[in-house]
XYZ file of C-alpha atoms in Angstrom:
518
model
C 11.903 2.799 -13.230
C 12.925 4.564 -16.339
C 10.510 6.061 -18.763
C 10.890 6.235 -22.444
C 9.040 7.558 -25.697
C 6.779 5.647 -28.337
C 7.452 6.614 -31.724
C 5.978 9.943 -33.183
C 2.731 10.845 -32.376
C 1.679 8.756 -29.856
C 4.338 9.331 -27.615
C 2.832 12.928 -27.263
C -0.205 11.418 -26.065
C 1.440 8.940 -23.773
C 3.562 11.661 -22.450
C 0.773 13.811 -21.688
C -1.197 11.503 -20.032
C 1.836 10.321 -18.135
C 2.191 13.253 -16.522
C -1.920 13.387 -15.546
C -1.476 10.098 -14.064
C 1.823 10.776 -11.880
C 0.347 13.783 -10.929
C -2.737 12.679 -9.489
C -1.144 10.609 -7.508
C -1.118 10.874 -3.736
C -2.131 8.290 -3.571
C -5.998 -18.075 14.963
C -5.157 -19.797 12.058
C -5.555 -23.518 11.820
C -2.926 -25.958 11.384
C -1.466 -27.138 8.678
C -2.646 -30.381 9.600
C -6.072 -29.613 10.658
C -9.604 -29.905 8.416
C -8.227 -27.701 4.740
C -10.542 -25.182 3.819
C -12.745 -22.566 5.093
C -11.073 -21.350 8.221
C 7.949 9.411 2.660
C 6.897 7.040 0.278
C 6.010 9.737 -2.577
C 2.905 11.435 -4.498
C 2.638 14.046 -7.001
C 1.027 17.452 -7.132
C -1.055 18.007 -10.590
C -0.360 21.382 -10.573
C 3.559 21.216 -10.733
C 3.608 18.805 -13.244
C 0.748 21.026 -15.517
C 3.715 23.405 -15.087
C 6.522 21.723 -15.945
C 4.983 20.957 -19.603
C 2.948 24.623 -19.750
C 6.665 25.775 -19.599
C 7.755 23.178 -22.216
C 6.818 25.386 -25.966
C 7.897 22.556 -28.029
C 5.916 19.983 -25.888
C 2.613 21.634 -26.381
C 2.688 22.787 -29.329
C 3.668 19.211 -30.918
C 0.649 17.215 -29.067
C -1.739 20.264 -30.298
C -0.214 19.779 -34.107
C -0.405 15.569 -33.690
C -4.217 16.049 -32.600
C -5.019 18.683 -34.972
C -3.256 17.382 -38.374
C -2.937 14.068 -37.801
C -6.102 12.569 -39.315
C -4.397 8.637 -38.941
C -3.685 8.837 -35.506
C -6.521 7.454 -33.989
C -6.183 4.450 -36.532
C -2.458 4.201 -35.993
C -2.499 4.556 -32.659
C -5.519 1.654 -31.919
C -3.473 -0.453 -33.956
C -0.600 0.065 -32.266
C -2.295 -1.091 -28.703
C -3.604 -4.311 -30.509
C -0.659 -5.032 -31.993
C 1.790 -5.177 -29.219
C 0.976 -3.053 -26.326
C 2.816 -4.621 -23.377
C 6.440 -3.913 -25.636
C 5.536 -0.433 -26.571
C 5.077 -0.217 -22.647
C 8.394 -1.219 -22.093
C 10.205 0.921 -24.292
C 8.254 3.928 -23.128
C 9.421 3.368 -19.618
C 12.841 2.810 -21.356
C 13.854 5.793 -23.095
C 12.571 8.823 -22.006
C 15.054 11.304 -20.638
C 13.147 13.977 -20.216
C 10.325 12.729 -18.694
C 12.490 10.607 -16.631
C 14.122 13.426 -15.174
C 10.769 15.244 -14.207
C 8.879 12.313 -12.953
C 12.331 11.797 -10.610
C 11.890 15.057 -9.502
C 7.884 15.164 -8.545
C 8.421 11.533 -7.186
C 10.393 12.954 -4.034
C 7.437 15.460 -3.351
C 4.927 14.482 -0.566
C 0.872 14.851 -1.149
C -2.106 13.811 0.255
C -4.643 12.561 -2.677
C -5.545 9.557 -3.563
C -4.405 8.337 -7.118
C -7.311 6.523 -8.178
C -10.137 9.217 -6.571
C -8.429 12.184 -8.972
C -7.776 10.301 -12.080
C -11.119 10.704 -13.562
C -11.256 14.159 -12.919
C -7.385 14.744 -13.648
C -8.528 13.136 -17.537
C -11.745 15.015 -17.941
C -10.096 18.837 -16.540
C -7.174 17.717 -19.526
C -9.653 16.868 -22.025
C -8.496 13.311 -22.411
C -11.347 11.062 -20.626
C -12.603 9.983 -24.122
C -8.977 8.857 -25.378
C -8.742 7.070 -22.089
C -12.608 5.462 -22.585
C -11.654 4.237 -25.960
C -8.504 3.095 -25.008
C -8.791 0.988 -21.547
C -6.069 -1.361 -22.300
C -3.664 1.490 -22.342
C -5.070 3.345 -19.416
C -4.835 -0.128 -17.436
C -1.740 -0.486 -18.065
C 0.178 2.852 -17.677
C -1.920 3.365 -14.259
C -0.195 -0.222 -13.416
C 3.176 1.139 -13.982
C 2.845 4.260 -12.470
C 1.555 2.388 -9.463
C 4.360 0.196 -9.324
C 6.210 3.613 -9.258
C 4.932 4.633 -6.551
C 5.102 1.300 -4.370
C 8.571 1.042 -5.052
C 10.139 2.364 -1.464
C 13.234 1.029 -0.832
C 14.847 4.357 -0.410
C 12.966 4.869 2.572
C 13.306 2.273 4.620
C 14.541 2.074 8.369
C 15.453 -0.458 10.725
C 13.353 -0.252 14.317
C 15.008 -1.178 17.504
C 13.357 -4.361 17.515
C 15.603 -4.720 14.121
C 12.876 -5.065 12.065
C 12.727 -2.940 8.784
C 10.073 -1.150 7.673
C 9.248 1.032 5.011
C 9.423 4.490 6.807
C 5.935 6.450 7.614
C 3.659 3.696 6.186
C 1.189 1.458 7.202
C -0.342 -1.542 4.741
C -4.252 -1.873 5.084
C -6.029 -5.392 3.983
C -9.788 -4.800 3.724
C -12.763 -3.399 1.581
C -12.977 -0.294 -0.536
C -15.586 1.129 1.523
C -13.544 1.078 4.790
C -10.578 2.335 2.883
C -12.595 5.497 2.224
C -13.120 5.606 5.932
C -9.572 5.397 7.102
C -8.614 7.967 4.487
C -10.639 10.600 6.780
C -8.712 9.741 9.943
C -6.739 11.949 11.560
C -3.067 11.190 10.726
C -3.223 9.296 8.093
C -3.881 9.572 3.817
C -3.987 7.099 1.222
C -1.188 7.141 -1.028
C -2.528 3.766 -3.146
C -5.341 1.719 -3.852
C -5.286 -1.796 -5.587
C -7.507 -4.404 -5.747
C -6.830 -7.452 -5.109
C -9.337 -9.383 -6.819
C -7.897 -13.035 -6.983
C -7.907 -12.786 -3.063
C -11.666 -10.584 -3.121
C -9.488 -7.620 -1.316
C -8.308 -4.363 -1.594
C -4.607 -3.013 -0.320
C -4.785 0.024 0.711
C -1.078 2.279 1.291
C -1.336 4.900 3.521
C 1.093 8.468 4.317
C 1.728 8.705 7.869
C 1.799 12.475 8.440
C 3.586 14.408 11.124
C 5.752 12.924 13.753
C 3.389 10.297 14.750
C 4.690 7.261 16.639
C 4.331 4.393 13.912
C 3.481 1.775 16.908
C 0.688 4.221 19.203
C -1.011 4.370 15.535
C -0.911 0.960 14.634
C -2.606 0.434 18.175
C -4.885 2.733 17.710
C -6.238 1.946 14.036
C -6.859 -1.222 15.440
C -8.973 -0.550 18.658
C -10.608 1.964 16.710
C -11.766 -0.309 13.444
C -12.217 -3.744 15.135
C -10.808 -6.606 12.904
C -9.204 -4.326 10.829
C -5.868 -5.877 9.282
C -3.130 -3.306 9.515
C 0.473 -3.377 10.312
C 3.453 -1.797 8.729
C 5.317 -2.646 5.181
C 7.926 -4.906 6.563
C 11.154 -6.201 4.764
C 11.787 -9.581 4.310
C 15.454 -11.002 3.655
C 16.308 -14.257 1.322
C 17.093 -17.880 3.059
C 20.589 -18.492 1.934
C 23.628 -18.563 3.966
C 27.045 -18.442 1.949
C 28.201 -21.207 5.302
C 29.222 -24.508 3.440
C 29.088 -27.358 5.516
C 32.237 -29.762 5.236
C 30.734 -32.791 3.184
C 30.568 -33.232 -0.475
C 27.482 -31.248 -2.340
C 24.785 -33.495 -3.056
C 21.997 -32.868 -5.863
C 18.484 -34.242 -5.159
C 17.903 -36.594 -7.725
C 20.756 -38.780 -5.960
C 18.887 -38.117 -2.680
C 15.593 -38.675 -3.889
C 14.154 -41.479 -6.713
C 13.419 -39.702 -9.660
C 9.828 -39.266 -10.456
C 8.168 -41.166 -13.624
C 7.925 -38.508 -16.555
C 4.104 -36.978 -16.496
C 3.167 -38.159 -13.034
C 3.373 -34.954 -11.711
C 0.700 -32.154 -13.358
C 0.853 -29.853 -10.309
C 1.038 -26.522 -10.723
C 4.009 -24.839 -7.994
C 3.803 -20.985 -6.933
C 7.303 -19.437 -6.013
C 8.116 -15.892 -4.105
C 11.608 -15.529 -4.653
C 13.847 -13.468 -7.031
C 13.950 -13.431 -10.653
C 15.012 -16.728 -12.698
C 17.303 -16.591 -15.335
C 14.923 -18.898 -17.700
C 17.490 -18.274 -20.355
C 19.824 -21.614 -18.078
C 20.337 -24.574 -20.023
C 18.189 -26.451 -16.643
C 14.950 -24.695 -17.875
C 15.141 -25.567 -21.800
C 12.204 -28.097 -21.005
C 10.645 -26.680 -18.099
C 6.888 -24.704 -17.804
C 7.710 -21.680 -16.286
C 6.064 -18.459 -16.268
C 7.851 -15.300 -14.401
C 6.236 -11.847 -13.346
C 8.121 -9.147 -11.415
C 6.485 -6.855 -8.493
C 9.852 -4.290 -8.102
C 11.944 -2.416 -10.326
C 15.644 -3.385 -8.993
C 16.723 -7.175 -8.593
C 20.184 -7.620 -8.354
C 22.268 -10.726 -9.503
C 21.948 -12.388 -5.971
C 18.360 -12.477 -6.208
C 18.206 -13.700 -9.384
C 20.946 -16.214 -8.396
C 18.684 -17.438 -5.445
C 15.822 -17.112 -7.585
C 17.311 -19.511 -10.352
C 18.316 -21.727 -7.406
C 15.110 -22.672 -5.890
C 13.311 -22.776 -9.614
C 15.511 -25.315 -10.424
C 15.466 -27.919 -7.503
C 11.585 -27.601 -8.219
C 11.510 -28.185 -12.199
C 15.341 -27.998 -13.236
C 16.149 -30.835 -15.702
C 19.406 -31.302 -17.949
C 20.693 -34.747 -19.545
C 23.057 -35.169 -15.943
C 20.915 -33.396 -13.430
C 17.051 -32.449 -12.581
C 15.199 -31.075 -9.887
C 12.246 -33.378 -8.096
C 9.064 -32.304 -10.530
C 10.774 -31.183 -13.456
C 7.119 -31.635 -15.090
C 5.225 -29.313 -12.940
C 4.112 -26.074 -14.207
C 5.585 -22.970 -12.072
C 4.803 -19.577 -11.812
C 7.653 -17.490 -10.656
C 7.087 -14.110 -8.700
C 10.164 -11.599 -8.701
C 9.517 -9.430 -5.103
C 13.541 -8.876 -3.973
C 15.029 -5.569 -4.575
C 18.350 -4.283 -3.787
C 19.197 -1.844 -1.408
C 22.387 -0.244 -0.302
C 22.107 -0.885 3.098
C 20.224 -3.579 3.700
C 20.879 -5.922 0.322
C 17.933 -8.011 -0.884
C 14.457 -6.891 0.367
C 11.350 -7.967 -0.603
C 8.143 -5.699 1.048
C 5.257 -6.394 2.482
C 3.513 -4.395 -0.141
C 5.257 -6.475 -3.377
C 4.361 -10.324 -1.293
C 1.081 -9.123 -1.016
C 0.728 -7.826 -4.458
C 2.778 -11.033 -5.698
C 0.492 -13.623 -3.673
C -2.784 -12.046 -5.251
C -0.973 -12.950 -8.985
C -0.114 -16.541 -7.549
C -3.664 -16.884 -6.646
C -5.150 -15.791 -9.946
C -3.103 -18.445 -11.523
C -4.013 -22.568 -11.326
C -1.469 -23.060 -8.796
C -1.942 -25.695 -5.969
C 1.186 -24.828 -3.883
C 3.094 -21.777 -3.083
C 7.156 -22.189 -1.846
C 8.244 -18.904 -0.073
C 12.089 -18.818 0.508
C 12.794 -15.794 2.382
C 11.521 -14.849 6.134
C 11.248 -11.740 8.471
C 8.748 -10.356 11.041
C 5.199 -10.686 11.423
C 2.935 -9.078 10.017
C -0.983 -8.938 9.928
C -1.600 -7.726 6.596
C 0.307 -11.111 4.764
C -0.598 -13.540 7.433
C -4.283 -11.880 6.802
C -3.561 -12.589 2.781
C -1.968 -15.796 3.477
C -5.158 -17.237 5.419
C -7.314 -16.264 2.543
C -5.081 -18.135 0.388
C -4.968 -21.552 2.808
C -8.735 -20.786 2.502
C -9.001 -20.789 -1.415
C -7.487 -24.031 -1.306
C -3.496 -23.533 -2.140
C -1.115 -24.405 0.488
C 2.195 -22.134 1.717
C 5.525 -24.084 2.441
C 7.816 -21.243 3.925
C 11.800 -21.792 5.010
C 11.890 -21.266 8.901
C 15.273 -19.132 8.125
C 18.931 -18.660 8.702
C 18.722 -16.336 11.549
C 19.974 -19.417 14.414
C 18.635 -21.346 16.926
C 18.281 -18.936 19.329
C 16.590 -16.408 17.214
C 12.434 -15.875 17.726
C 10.439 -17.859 15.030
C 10.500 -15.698 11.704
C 8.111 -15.471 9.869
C 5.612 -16.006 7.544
C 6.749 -19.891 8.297
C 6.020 -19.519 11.512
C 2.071 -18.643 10.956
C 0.094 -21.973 11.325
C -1.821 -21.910 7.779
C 1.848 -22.349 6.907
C 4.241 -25.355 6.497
C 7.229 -24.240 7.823
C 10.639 -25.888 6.607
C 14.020 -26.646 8.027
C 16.973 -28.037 6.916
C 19.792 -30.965 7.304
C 22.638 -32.163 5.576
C 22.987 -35.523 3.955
C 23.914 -37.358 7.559
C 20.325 -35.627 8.827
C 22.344 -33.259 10.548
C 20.528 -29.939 11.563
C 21.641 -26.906 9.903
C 23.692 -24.575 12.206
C 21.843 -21.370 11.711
C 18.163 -22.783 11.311
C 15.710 -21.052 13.337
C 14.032 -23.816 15.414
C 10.904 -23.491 17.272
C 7.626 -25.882 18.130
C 6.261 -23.874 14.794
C 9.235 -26.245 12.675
C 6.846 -29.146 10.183
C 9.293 -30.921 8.837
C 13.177 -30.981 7.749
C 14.614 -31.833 4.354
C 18.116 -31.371 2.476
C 19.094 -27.930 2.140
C 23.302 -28.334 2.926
C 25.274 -28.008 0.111
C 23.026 -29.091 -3.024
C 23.838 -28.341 -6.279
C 21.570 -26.251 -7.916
C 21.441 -23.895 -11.285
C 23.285 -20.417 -10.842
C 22.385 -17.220 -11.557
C 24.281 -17.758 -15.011
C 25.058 -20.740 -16.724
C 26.691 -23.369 -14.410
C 25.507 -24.593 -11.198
C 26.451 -23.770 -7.372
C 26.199 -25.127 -4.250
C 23.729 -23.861 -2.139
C 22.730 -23.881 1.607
C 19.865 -22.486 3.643
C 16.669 -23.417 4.693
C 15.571 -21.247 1.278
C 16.314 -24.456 -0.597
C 14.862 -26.913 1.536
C 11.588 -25.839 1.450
C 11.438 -26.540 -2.683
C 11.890 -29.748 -1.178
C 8.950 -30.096 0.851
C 7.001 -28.203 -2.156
C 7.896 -30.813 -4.534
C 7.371 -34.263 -2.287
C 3.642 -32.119 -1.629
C 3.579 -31.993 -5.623
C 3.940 -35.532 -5.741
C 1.705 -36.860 -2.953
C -1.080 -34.774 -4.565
C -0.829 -36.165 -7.749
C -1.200 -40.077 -5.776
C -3.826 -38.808 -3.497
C -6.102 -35.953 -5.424
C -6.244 -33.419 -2.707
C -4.421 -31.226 -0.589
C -5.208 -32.890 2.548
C -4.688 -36.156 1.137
C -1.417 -35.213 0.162
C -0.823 -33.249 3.725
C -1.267 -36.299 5.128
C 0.423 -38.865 3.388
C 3.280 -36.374 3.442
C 3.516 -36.945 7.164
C 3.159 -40.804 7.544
C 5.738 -40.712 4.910
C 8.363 -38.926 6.844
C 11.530 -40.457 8.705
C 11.259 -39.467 12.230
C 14.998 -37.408 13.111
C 15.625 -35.829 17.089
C 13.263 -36.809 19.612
C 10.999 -39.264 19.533
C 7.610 -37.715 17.904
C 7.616 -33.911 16.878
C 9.937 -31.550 18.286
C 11.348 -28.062 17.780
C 14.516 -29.236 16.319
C 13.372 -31.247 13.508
C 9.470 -31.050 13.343
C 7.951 -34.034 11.864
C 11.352 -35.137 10.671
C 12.789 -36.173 7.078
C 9.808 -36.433 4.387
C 9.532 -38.591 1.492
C 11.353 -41.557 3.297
C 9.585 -44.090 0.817
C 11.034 -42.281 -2.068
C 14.701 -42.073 -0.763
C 17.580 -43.216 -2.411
C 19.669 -43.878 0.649
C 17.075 -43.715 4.069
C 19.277 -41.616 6.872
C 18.890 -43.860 9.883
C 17.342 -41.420 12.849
């Protein structure tokens, strides 16, 4: 992430207290049909960054100067954060060459302290606590960033021979602070990160693996030694498209499905996806609110992203997606990475879930898939348990692949797709996990730019079964109302009853344009 300078004086004190922050761092389910409800990634030394600005004249001599003449900093500077703090932010973390280049440097050197147990004292031993007890806001928010920073390991992942990927030499934690402090003192291990997770009444917890430790004996291990403890490692997850076109004509949903009357649906959708390009002519209209968890999307996730936004709440004069008046909240967790393309980490679903949560949503669509893991599916039941429902994409991995995941957890409604004939996708992942199947063969959806594309995957079914699910709950009220009537409404496709081909079948069959005939 690049790092800029405010404007004259306080960009010293930003810059100063940027570097104290970086370098304390070292920082059975139920159903989905059952009763709804209660059920070497990097740190920095202090001491080497201390150096780097003791040996910096100009530096030090310009923040003692700005604290020592400047009798209208402290006004200028409090206005400043009231004003418009979040855009100062971002051109700090623009512009800065030369702390870029330092912060680079320290990033790629290991440590063992925790972040958030040193900052106090970092602050005090640099005689800024009282600037930072004045200012919260801004101590908030750079410690945000510089987390972010530090979560951001893309450059370290590896792929095991199960072919799973992994951020390399970390494990994810899911519990309470207190045991937190207790798994820092195991042998093995340190916490690199802290952050609470209060929408989900949590904490995530990063930790170093040190040494040449085998990743899986530890995992073991941690968990026979802390009973119920939710641990596993920061997986990579891959999106749920597939360039494969099928050979029929594209369709777009609102030829498939009856359009529904304007206002009736007030639902509020969650997405995990990559970024949307809100700037498309399908989203003039729409409620959408977007917040990134990485540093590096590339133009196919925002292309994917933009995609499955718009079959949810696109609308334009010719075209529209199937609850164009829904509210959604968009979370950006896809990176890029040279090897491995689009990734999105445990670590950033996690992070992005707990924002989802916070927010008045009622369902969540996740379009991408990957291994399991016990930290999400741990975050995941807590979310089924708050109320909000997850509709995943099974994924394009084929039908003799092993369920992926996290549509294949049971709090989940897991999502295949079928062309316009209610043909099954070729590269679906089946399994007895599979809920239903909607459209997801060549639809037309928004691009990552201007125009619109055709898409295919089970990534853009699932919108589907998010949006019928918007629908129902606006007729019925609640979740399991809607749950329900979702599945007597659905056109039964494959063998008779559900099966691992199909699940439940077609949804929606009442609000068809054209039924498919099973």
């Amino acid at each position: 992430m690049p790092l800029t300078d405010f404007p004259s004086a306080p960009r010293l004190l930003i810059g100063s207290v940027m570097g104290i922050l970086l370098s304390a761092g070292a920082v059975g389910a139920e159903s989905p049909f059952s009763s709804f409800g209660t059920s070497q990634p990097q740190t920095l030394y202090l001491a080497q960054l201390d150096d780097d600005f003791d040996d910096d004249d100009d530096f030090d001599d310009d923040f003692d100067d700005d604290f020592d003449d400047d009798d209208d900093l402290d006004d200028d500077f409090d206005d400043d954060l009231d004003d418009d703090l979040d855009d100062d932010l971002d051109d700090f973390f623009d512009e800065s060459d030369l702390l870029e280049d330092k912060v680079e440097d320290l990033v790629e050197d290991a440590a063992e302290d925790s972040l958030e147990d040193n900052l106090e004292e970092a602050l005090s031993q640099n005689g800024l606590g009282d600037r930072f007890d004045q200012d919260e806001a801004l101590a908030d928010a750079l410690e945000e960033r510089l987390l972010d920073m530090l979560e951001d390991d893309l450059e370290n992942l590896i792929e095991l021979n199960t072919g799973d990927i992994i951020v390399s030499n970390q494990m994810l934690v899911v519990t309470d602070d207190a045991l937190l402090d207790r798994l820092d003192r195991h042998p093995g291990i340190a916490l690199r990160t802290r952050r609470s997770l209060s929408a989900l009444g949590v904490s995530l917890g990063s930790f170093q693996v040190q040494g040449d430790l085998p990743l899986e004996a530890l995992r073991t291990e941690l968990r026979e030694t802390y009973p119920g403890l939710s641990v596993d490692f920061n997986h990579g997850y891959e999106l749920n498209q597939d360039s494969r076109e099928a050979s029929e004509a594209s369709a777009t949903l609102s030829s498939l499905y009856r359009t529904a009357p304007p206002g009736q649906t007030s639902a509020a959708i969650g997405m995990l996806d990559g970024p949307v390009n809100t700037a498309h002519p399908a989203f003039a209209g729409a409620r959408l609110e977007q917040k990134s968890f990485v540093s590096r999307p590339s133009e196919r996730d925002r292309a994917h992203g933009t995609a499955t936004a718009s079959l949810l709440v696109g609308r334009t004069p010719d075209w529209e997606g199937l609850v164009p008046d829904a509210q959604l909240y968009a979370a950006s967790v896809f990176s890029e990475h040279t090897q491995y393309g689009s990734i999105a980490t445990t670590q950033s679903l996690i992070r992005a879930l707990d924002w989802l949560v916070s927010q008045p949503v009622d369902i969540i669509n996740i379009s991408l898939a990957g291994p399991a893991n016990q930290t999400l599916e741990t975050v995941l039941q807590r979310v089924r348990d708050l109320g909000i429902l997850p509709v995943a994409a099974a994924g394009n991995a084929g039908p003799l692949a092993d369920p992926q995941y996290p549509a294949a957890y049971p709090n989940v409604v897991a999502v295949t797709a079928i062309d316009r004939q209610g043909n099954l996708y070729s590269y679906a992942v089946q399994g007895d996990h599979l809920d239903f199947a909607a459209y997801g063969v060549n639809l037309t959806a928004a691009s990552g730019d201007q125009g619109f594309d055709l898409v295919t995957g089970t990534s853009f079914a699932a919108p589907v079964v998010s949006a019928l699910l918007a629908r129902y709950l606006a007729d019925t009220g609640s979740m399991e109302g809607a749950l329900q009537a979702l599945k007597e409404d659905t056109l039964d496709l494959g063998d008779p009853g559900k099966d691992v081909r199909f699940g439940h079948g077609l949804p929606g069959r009442s609000q068809l344009q054209s039924p498919v005939e099973p």
